PDB file of C-alpha atoms in Angstrom:
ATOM      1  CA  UNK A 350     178.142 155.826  16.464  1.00  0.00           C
ATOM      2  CA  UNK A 351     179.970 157.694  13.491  1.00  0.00           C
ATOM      3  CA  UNK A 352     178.126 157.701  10.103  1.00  0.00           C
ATOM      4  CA  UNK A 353     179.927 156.890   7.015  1.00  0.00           C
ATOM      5  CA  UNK A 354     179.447 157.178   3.420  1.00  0.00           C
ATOM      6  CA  UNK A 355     179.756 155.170   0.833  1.00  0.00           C
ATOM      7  CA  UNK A 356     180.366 156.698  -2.901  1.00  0.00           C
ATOM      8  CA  UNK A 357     181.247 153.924  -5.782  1.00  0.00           C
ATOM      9  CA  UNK A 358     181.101 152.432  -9.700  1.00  0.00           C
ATOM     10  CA  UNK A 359     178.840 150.429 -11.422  1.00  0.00           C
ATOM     11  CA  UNK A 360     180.608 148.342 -14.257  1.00  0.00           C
ATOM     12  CA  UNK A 361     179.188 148.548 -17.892  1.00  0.00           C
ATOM     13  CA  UNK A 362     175.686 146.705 -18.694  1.00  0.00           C
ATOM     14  CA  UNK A 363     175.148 146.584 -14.644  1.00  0.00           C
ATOM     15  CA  UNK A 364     171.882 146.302 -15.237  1.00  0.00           C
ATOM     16  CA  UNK A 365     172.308 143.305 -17.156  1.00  0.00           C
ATOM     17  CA  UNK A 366     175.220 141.814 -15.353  1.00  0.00           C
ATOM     18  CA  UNK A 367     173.345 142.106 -11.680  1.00  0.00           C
ATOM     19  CA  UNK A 368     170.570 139.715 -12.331  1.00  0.00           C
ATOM     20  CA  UNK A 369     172.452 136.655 -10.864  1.00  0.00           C
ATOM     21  CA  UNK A 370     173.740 137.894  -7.705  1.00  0.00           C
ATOM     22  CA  UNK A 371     170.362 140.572  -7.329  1.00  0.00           C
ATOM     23  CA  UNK A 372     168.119 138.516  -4.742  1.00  0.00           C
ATOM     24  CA  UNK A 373     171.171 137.602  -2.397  1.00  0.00           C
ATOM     25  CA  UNK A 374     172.667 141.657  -2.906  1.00  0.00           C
ATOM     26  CA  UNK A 375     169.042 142.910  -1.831  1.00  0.00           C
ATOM     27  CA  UNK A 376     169.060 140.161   1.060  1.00  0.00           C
ATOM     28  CA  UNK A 377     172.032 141.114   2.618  1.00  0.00           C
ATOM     29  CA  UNK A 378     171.403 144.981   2.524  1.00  0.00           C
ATOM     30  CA  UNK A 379     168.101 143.902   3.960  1.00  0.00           C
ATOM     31  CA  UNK A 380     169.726 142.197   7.141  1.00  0.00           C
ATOM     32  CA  UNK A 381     171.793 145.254   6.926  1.00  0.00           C
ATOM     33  CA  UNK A 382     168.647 147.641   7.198  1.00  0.00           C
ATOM     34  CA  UNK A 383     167.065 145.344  10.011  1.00  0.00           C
ATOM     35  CA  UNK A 384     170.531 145.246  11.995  1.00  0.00           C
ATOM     36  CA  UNK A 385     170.451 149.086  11.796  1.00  0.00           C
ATOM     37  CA  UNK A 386     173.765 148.981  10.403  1.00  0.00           C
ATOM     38  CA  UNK A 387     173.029 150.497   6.657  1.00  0.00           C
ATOM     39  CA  UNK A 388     170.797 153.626   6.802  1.00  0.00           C
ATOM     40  CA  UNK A 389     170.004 154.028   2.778  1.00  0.00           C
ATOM     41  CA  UNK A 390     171.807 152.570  -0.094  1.00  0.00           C
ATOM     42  CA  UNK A 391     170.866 153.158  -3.848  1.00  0.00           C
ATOM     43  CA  UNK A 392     172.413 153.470  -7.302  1.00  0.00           C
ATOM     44  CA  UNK A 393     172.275 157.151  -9.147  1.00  0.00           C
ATOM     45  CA  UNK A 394     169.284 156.956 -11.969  1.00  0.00           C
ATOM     46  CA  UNK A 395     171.851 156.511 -14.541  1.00  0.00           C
ATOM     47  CA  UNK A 396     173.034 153.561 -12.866  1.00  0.00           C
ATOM     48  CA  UNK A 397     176.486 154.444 -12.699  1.00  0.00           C
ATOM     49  CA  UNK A 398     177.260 155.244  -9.032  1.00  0.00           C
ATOM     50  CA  UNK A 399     176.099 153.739  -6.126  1.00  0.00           C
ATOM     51  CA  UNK A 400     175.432 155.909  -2.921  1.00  0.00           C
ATOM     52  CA  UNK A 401     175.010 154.869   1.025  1.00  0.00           C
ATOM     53  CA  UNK A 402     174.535 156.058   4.534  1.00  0.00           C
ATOM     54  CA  UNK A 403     175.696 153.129   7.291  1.00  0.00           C
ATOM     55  CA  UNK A 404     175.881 153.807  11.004  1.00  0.00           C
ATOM     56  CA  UNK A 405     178.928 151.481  12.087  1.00  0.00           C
ATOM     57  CA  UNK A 406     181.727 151.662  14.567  1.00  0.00           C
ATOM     58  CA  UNK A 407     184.666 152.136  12.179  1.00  0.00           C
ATOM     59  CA  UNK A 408     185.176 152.468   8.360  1.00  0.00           C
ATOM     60  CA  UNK A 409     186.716 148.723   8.194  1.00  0.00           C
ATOM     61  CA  UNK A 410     183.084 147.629   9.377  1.00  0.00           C
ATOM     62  CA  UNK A 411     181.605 149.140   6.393  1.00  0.00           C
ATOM     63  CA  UNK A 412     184.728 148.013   4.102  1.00  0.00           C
ATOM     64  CA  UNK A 413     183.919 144.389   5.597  1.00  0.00           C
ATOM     65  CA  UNK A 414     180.198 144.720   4.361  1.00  0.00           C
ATOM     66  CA  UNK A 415     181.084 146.532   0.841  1.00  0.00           C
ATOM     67  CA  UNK A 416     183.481 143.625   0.259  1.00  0.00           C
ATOM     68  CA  UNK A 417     181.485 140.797   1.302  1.00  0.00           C
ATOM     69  CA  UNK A 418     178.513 142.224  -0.902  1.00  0.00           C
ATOM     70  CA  UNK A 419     178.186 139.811  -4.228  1.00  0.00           C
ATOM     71  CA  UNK A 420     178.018 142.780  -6.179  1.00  0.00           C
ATOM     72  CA  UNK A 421     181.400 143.689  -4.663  1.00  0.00           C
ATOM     73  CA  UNK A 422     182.793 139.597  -5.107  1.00  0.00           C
ATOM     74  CA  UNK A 423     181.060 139.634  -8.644  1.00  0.00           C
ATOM     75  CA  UNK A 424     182.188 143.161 -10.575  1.00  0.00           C
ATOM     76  CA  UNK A 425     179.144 145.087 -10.549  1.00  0.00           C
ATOM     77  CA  UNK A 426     180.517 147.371  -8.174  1.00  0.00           C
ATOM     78  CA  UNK A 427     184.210 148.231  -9.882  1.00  0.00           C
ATOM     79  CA  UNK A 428     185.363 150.974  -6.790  1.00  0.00           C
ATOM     80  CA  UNK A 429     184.355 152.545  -3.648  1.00  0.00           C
ATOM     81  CA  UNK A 430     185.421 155.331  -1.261  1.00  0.00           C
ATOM     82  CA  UNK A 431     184.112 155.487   2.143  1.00  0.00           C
ATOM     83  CA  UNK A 432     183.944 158.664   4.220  1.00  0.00           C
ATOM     84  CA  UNK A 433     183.741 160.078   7.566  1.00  0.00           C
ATOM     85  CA  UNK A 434     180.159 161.978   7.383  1.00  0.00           C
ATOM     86  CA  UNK A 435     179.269 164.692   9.685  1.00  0.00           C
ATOM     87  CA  UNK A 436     175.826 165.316   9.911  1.00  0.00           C
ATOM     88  CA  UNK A 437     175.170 168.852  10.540  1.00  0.00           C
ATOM     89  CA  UNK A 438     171.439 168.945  10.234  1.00  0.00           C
TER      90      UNK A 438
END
């Protein structure tokens, strides 16, 4: 299967603004991980990007998960690209 990654945006205060919808975020990326869809997922130190490897059938798969994500449905997460990743080593 293809490998895609995701780049994106953390709103302002994320840290702050998370805490509601932070136990069901880290639940589904969990099913995610055991599903062997999502490979790694993580925010940049500075906590203004968000990075992630998933191994899915298509980019809309991966759109469906971003979207369905509360951080996604709730603002934390303002934008995302997803790319096509090669992996060459």
């Amino acid at each position: 299967m293809p490998k895609y990654i995701l780049f994106g945006s953390y709103c302002e205060n994320a840290l702050e603004k998370r805490t509601p919808y932070r136990q069901d975020h880290l639940d589904g990326l969990k099913q995610q991980k055991e599903t062997g869809i999502l490979i790694t997922l993580g925010p940049t130190k500075d906590n203004t990007k968000v990075f992630g490897i998933y191994d899915a059938e298509n980019s809309e798969k991966v759109k469906e998960l971003i979207e369905n994500d509360p951080y996604w449905k709730n603002g934390i997460w303002t934008d995302y690209e997803i790319k096509e990743w090669i992996q060459a080593f």
